PDB file of C-alpha atoms and ligand atoms in Angstrom:
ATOM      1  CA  UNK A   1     101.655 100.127 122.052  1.00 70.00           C
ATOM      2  CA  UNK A   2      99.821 103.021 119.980  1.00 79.00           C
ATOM      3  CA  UNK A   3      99.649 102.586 116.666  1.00 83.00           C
ATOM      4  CA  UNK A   4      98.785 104.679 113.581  1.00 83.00           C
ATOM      5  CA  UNK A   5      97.455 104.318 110.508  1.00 80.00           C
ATOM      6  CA  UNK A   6      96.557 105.933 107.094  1.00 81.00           C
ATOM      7  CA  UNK A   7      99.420 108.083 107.282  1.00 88.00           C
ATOM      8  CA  UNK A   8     101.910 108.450 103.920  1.00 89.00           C
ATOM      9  CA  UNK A   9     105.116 110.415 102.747  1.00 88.00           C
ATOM     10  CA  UNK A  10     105.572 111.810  99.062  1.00 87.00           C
ATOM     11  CA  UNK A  11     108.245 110.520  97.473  1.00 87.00           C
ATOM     12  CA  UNK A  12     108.565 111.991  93.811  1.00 84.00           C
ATOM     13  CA  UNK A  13     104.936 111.763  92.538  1.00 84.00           C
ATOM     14  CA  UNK A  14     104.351 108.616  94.926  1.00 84.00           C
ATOM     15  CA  UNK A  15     102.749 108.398  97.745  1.00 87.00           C
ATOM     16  CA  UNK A  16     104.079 105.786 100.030  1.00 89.00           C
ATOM     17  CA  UNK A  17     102.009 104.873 103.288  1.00 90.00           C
ATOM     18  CA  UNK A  18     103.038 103.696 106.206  1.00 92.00           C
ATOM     19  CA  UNK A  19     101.936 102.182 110.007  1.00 92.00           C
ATOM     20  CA  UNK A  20     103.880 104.349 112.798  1.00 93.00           C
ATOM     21  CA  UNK A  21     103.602 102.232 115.591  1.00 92.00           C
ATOM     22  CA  UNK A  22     105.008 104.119 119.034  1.00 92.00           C
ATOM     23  CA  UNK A  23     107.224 102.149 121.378  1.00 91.00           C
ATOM     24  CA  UNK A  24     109.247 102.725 124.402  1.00 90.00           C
ATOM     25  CA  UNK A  25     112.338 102.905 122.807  1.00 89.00           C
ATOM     26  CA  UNK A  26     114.941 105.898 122.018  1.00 91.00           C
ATOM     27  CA  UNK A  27     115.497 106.038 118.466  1.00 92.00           C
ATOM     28  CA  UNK A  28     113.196 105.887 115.694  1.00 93.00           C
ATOM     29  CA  UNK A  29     113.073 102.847 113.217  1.00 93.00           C
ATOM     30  CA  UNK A  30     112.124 102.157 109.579  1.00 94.00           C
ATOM     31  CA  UNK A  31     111.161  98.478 108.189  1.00 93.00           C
ATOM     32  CA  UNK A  32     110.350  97.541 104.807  1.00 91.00           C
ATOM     33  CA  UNK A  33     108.791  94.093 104.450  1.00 86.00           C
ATOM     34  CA  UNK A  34     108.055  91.748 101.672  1.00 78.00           C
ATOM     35  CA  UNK A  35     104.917  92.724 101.035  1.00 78.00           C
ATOM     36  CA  UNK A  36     105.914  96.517 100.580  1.00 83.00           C
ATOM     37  CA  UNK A  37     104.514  97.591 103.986  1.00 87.00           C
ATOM     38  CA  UNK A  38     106.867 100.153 105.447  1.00 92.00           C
ATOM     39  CA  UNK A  39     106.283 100.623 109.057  1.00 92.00           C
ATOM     40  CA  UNK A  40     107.839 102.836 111.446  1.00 93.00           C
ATOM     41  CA  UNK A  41     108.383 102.759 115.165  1.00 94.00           C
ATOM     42  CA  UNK A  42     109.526 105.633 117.168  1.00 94.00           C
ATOM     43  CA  UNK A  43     109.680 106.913 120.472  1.00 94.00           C
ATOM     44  CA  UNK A  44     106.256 107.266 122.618  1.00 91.00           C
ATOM     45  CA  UNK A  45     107.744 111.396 123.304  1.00 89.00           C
ATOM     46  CA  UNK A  46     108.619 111.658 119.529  1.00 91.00           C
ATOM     47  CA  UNK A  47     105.737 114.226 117.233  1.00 92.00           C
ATOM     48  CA  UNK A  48     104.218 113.395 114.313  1.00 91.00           C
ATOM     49  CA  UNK A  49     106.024 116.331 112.851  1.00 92.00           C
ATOM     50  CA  UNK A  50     109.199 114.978 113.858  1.00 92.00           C
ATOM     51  CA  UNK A  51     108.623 111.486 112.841  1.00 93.00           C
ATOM     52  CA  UNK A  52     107.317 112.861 109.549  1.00 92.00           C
ATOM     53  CA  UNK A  53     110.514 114.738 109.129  1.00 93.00           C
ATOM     54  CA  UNK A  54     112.816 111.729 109.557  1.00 93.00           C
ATOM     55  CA  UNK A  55     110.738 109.364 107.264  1.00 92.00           C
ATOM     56  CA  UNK A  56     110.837 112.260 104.630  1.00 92.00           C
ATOM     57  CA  UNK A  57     114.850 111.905 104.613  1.00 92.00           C
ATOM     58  CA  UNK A  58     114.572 108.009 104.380  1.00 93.00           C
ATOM     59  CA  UNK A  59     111.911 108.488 101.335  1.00 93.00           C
ATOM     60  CA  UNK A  60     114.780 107.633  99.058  1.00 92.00           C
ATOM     61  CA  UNK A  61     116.102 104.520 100.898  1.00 93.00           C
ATOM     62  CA  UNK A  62     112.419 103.227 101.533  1.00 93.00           C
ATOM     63  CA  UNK A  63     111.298 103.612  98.107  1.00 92.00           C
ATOM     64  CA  UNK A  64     114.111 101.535  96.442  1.00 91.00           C
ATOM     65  CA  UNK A  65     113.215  98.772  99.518  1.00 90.00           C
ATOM     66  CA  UNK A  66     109.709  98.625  98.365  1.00 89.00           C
ATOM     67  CA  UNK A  67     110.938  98.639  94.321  1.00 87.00           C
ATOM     68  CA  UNK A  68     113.412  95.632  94.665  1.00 84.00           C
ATOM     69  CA  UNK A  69     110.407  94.062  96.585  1.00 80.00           C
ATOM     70  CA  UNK A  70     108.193  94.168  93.631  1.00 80.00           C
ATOM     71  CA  UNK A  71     110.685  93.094  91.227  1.00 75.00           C
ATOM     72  CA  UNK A  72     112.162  90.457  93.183  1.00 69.00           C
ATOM     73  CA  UNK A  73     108.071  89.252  93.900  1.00 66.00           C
ATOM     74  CA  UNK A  74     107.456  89.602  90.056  1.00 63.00           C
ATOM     75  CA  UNK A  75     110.240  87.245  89.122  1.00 64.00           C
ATOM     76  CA  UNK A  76     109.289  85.270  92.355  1.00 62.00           C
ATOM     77  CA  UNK A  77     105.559  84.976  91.607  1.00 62.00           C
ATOM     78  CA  UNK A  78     106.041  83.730  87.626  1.00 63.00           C
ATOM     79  CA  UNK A  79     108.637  81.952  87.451  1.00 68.00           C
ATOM     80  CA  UNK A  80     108.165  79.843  84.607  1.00 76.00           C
ATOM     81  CA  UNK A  81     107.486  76.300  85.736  1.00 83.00           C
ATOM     82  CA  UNK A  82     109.119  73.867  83.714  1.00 86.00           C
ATOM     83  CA  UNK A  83     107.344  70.333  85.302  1.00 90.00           C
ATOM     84  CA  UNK A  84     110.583  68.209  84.569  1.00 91.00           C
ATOM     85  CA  UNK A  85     112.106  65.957  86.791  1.00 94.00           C
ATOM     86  CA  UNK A  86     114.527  67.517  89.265  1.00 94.00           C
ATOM     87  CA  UNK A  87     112.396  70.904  89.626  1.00 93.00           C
ATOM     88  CA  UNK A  88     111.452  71.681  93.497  1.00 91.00           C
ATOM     89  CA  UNK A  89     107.676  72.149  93.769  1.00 93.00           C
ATOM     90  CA  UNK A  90     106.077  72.890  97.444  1.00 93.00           C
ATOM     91  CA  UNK A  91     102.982  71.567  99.047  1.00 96.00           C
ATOM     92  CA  UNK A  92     102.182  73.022 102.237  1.00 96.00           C
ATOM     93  CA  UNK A  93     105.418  74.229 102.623  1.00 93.00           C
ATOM     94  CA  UNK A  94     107.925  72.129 102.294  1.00 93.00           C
ATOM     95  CA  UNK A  95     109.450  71.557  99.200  1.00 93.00           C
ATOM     96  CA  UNK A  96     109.436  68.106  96.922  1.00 95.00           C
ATOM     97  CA  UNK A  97     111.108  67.306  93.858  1.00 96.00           C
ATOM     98  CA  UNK A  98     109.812  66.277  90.902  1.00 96.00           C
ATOM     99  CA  UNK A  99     110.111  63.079  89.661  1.00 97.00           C
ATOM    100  CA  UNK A 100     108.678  61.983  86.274  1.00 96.00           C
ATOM    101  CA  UNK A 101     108.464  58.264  85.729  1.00 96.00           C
ATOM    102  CA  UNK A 102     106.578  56.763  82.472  1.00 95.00           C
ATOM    103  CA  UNK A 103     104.240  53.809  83.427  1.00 93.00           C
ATOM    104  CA  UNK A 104     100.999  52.596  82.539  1.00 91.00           C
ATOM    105  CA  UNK A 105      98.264  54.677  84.407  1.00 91.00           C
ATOM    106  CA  UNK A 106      98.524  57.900  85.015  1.00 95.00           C
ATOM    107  CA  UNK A 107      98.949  59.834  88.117  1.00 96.00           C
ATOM    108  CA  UNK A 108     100.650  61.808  91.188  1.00 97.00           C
ATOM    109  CA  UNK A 109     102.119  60.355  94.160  1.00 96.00           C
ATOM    110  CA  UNK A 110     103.994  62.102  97.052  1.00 96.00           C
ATOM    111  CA  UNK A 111     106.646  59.754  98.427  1.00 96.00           C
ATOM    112  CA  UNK A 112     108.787  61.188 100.833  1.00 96.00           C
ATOM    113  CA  UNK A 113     110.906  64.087  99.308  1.00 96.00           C
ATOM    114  CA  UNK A 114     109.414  63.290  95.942  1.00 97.00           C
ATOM    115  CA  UNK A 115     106.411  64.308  93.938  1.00 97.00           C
ATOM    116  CA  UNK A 116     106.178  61.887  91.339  1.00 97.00           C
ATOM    117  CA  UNK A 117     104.325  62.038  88.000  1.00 97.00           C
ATOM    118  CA  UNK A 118     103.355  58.715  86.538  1.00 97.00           C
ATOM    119  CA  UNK A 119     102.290  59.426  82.985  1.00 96.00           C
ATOM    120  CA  UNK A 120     102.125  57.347  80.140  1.00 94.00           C
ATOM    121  CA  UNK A 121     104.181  59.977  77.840  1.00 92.00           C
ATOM    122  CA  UNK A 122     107.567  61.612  79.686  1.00 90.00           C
ATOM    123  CA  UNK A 123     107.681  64.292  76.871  1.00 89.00           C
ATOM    124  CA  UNK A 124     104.186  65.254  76.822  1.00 91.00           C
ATOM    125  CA  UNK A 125     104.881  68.348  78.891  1.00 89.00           C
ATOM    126  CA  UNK A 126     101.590  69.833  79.213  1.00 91.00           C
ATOM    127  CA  UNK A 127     100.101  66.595  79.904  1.00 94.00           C
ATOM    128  CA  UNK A 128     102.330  66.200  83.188  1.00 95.00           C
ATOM    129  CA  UNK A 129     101.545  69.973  84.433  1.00 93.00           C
ATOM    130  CA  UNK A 130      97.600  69.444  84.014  1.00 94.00           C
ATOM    131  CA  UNK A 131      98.182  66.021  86.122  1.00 96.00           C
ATOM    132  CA  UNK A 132      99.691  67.834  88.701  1.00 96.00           C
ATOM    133  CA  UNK A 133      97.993  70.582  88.807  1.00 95.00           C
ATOM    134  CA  UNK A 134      94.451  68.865  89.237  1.00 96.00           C
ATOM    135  CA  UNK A 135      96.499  67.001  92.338  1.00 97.00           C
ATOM    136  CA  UNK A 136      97.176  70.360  93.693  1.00 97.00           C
ATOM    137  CA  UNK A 137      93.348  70.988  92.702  1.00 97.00           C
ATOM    138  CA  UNK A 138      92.318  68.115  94.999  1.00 97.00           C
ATOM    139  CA  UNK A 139      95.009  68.326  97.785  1.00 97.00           C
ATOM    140  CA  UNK A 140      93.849  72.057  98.180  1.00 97.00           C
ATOM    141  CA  UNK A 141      90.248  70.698  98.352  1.00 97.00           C
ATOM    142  CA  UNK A 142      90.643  68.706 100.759  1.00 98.00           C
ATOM    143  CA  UNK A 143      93.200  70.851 102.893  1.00 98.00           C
ATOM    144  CA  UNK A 144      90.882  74.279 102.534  1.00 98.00           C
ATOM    145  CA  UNK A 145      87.723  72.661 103.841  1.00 97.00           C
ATOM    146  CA  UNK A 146      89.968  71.008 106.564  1.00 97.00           C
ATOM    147  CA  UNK A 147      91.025  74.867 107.519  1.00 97.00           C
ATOM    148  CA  UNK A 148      87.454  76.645 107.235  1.00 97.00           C
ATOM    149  CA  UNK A 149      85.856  73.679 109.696  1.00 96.00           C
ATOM    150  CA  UNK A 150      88.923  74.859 112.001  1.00 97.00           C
ATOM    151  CA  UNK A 151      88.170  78.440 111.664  1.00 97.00           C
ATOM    152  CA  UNK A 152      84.443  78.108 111.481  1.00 95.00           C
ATOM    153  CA  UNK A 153      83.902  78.876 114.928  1.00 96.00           C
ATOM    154  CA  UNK A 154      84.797  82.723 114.225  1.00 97.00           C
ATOM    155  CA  UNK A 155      81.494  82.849 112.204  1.00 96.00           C
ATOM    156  CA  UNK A 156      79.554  81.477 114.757  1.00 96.00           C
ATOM    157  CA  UNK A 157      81.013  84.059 117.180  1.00 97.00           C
ATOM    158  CA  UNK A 158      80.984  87.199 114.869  1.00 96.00           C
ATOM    159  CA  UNK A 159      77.491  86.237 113.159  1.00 96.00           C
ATOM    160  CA  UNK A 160      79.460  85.950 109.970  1.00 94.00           C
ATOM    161  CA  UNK A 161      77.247  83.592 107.403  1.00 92.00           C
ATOM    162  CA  UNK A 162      79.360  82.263 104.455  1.00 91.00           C
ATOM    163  CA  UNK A 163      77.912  80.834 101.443  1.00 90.00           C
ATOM    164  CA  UNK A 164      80.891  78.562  99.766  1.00 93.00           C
ATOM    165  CA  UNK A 165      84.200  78.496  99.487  1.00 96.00           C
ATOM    166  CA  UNK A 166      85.835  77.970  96.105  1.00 96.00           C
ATOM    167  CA  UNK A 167      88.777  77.735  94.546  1.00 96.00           C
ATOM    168  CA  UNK A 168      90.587  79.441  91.720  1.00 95.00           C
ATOM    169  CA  UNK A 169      93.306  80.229  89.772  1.00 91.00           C
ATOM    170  CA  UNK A 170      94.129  84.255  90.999  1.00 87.00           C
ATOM    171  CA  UNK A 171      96.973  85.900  89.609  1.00 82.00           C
ATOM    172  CA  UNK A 172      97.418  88.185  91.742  1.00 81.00           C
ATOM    173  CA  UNK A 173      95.372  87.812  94.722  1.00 88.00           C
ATOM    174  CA  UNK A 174      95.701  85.245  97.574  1.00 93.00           C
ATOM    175  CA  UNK A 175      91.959  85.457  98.039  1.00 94.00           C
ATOM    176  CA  UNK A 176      88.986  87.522  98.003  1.00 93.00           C
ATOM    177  CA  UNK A 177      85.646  87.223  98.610  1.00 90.00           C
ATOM    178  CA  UNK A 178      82.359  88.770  96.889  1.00 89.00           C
ATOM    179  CA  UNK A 179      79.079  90.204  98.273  1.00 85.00           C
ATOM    180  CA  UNK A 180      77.076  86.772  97.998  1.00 89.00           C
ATOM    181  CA  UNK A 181      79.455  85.633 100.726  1.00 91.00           C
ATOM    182  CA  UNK A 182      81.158  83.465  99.265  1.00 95.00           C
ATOM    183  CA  UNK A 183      84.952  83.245  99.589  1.00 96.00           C
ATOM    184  CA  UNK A 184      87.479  82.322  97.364  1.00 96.00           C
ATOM    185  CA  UNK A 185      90.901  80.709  97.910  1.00 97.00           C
ATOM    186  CA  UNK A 186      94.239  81.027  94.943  1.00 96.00           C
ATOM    187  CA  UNK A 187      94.905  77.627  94.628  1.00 96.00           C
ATOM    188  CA  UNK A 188      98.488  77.998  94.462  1.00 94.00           C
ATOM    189  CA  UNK A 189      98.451  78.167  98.505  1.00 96.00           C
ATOM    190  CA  UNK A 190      98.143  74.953  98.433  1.00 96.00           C
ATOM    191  CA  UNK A 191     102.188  75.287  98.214  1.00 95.00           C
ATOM    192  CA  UNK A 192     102.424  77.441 101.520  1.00 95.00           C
ATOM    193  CA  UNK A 193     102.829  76.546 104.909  1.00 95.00           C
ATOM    194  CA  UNK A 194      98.991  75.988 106.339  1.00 97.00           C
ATOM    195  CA  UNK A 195      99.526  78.935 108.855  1.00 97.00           C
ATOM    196  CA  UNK A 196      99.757  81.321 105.722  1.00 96.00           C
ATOM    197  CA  UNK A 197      96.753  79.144 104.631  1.00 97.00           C
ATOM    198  CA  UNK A 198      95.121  79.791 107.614  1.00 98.00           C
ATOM    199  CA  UNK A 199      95.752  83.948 107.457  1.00 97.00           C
ATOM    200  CA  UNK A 200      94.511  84.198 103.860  1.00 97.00           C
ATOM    201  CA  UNK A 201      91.404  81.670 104.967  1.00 97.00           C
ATOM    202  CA  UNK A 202      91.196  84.412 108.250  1.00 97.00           C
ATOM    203  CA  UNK A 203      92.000  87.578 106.129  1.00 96.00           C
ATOM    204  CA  UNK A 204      88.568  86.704 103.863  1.00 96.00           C
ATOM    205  CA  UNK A 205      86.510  86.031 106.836  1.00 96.00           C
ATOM    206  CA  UNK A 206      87.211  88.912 108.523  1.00 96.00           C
ATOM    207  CA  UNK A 207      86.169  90.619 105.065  1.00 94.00           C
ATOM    208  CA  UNK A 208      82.564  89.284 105.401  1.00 94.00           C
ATOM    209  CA  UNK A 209      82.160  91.452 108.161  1.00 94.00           C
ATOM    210  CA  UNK A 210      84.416  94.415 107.253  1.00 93.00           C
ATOM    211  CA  UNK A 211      84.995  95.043 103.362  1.00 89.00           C
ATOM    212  CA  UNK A 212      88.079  97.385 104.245  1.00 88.00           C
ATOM    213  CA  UNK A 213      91.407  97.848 105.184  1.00 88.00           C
ATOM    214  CA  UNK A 214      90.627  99.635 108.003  1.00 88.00           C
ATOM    215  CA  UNK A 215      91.534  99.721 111.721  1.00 91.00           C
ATOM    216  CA  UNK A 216      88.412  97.137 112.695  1.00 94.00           C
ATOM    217  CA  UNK A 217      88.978  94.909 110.233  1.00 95.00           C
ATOM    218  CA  UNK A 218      93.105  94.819 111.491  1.00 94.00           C
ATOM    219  CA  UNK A 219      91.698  94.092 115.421  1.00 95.00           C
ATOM    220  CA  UNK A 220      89.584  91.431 113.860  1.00 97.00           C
ATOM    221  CA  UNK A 221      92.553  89.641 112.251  1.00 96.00           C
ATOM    222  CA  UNK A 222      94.747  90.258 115.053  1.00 96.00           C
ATOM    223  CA  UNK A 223      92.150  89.326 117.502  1.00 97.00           C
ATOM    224  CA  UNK A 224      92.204  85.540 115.659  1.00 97.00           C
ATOM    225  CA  UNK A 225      96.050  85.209 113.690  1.00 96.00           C
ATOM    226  CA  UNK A 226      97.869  87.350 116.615  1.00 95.00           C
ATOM    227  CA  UNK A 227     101.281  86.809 113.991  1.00 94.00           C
ATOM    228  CA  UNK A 228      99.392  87.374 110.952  1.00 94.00           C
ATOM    229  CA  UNK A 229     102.015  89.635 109.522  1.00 89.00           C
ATOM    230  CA  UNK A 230     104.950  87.178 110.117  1.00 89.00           C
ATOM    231  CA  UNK A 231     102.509  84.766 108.230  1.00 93.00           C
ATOM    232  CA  UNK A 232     102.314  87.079 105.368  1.00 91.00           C
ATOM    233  CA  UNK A 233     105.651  87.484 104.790  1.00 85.00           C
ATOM    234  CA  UNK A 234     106.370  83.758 104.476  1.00 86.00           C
ATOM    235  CA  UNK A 235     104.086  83.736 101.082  1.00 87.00           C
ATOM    236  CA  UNK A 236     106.548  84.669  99.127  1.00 79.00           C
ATOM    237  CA  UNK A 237     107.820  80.996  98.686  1.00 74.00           C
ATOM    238  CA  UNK A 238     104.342  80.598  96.805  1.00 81.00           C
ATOM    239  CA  UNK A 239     104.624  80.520  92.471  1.00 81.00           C
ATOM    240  CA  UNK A 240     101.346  81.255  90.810  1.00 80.00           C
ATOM    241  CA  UNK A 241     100.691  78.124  89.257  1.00 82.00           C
ATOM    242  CA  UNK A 242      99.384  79.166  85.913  1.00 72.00           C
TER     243      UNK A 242
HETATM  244 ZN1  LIG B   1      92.083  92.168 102.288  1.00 61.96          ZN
END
């Protein structure tokens, strides 16, 4: 398969890029993910011209793909969470509801479908979301570290060196990592499935060696999370937890 990148169409005073990926097939295709990447796959005889010619005509369709994305991923990403019993929270994926008990101590325990909240006040709402969101804190502690040992042979292998990896509260970013080396995990994928865990864990790695976008920094990825982009798409199930 050859495959393109950096290429874009105008669409009003937009530009919007896209992957043209060239495969032995007759007709040419256009797919608009989740995360707003458009990419197209068309014929291995077709010319850029001529592919450039058809996306122009779809510029219309594809741009109002990639704006319900964003709103739909806007009301997605902060929803308001309410922390009252019945609410469906995830933890690595699956989903739990909430169950919030009064009692004497005060804490979290996951019990088969449920999360419950043991706190001493059922009304003191902001009490229960700090509770549970140090348990996230911790479970994501634990569960991160567990992932980078896992992974930690690709730094051996591509003479990577990592300083620490921490944990924050991103709004908009799954991770990212900075020049000290360090790398830095949103902890609200603690909610997703641990093979998106594992792509945004892989994703930051591969940023220690390459700080782009670009097409060595995509083998890199692919070369370790062959699906990464399948993975990618299942994040939407993730709310910021704010
Ligand atoms: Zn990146």
């Amino acid at each position: 398969m050859k495959r393109s990148e950096g290429l874009y169409i105008e669409y009003g005073t937009t530009r919007i890029p896209f992957i043209l990926e060239y495969k032995n097939k007759k007709t040419l295709s256009i797919a608009v993910t989740p995360d707003k990447q458009v990419t197209i796959t068309a014929p291995y005889e077709s010319s850029l011209e001529k592919v450039l010619e058809k996306v122009g005509k779809r510029a219309g369709w594809i741009s109002k793909q990639i704006r319900q994305f964003e709103s739909y991923e806007a009301t997605l990403l902060h929803r308001k969470i309410e922390y009252v019993s019945g609410e469906t929270f995830h933890y690595m994926g699956r989903k739990y509801r909430l169950k919030v008990l009064e009692g004497l101590g005060e804490e979290i325990i996951k019990d088969g479908r449920y999360i419950k909240a043991i706190v001493k006040n059922k009304s003191n709402q902001k009490n229960i979301a700090s509770l549970i969101i140090n348990w996230y804190r911790l479970e994501a502690k634990k569960i991160f570290q567990e992932r980078f040992e896992r992974y930690s042979y690709i730094l051996k292998r591509e003479k990577i060196a990592v300083n620490q990896l921490m944990i924050r509260r991103l709004e908009k970013r799954w991770g990212s990592c900075t020049e000290a080396g360090n790398i830095i995990l949103n902890l609200s994928l603690i909610q997703a499935p641990i093979q998106c865990i594992d792509y945004v864990l892989v994703h930051e790695i591969c940023h220690l060696k390459y700080l782009h976008h670009g097409p060595k920094f995509y083998n890199m990825l692919g070369r370790y999370i062959e699906d990464w982009e399948k993975r990618k798409n299942r994040l939407h199930i993730v709310r910021i937890l704010e």
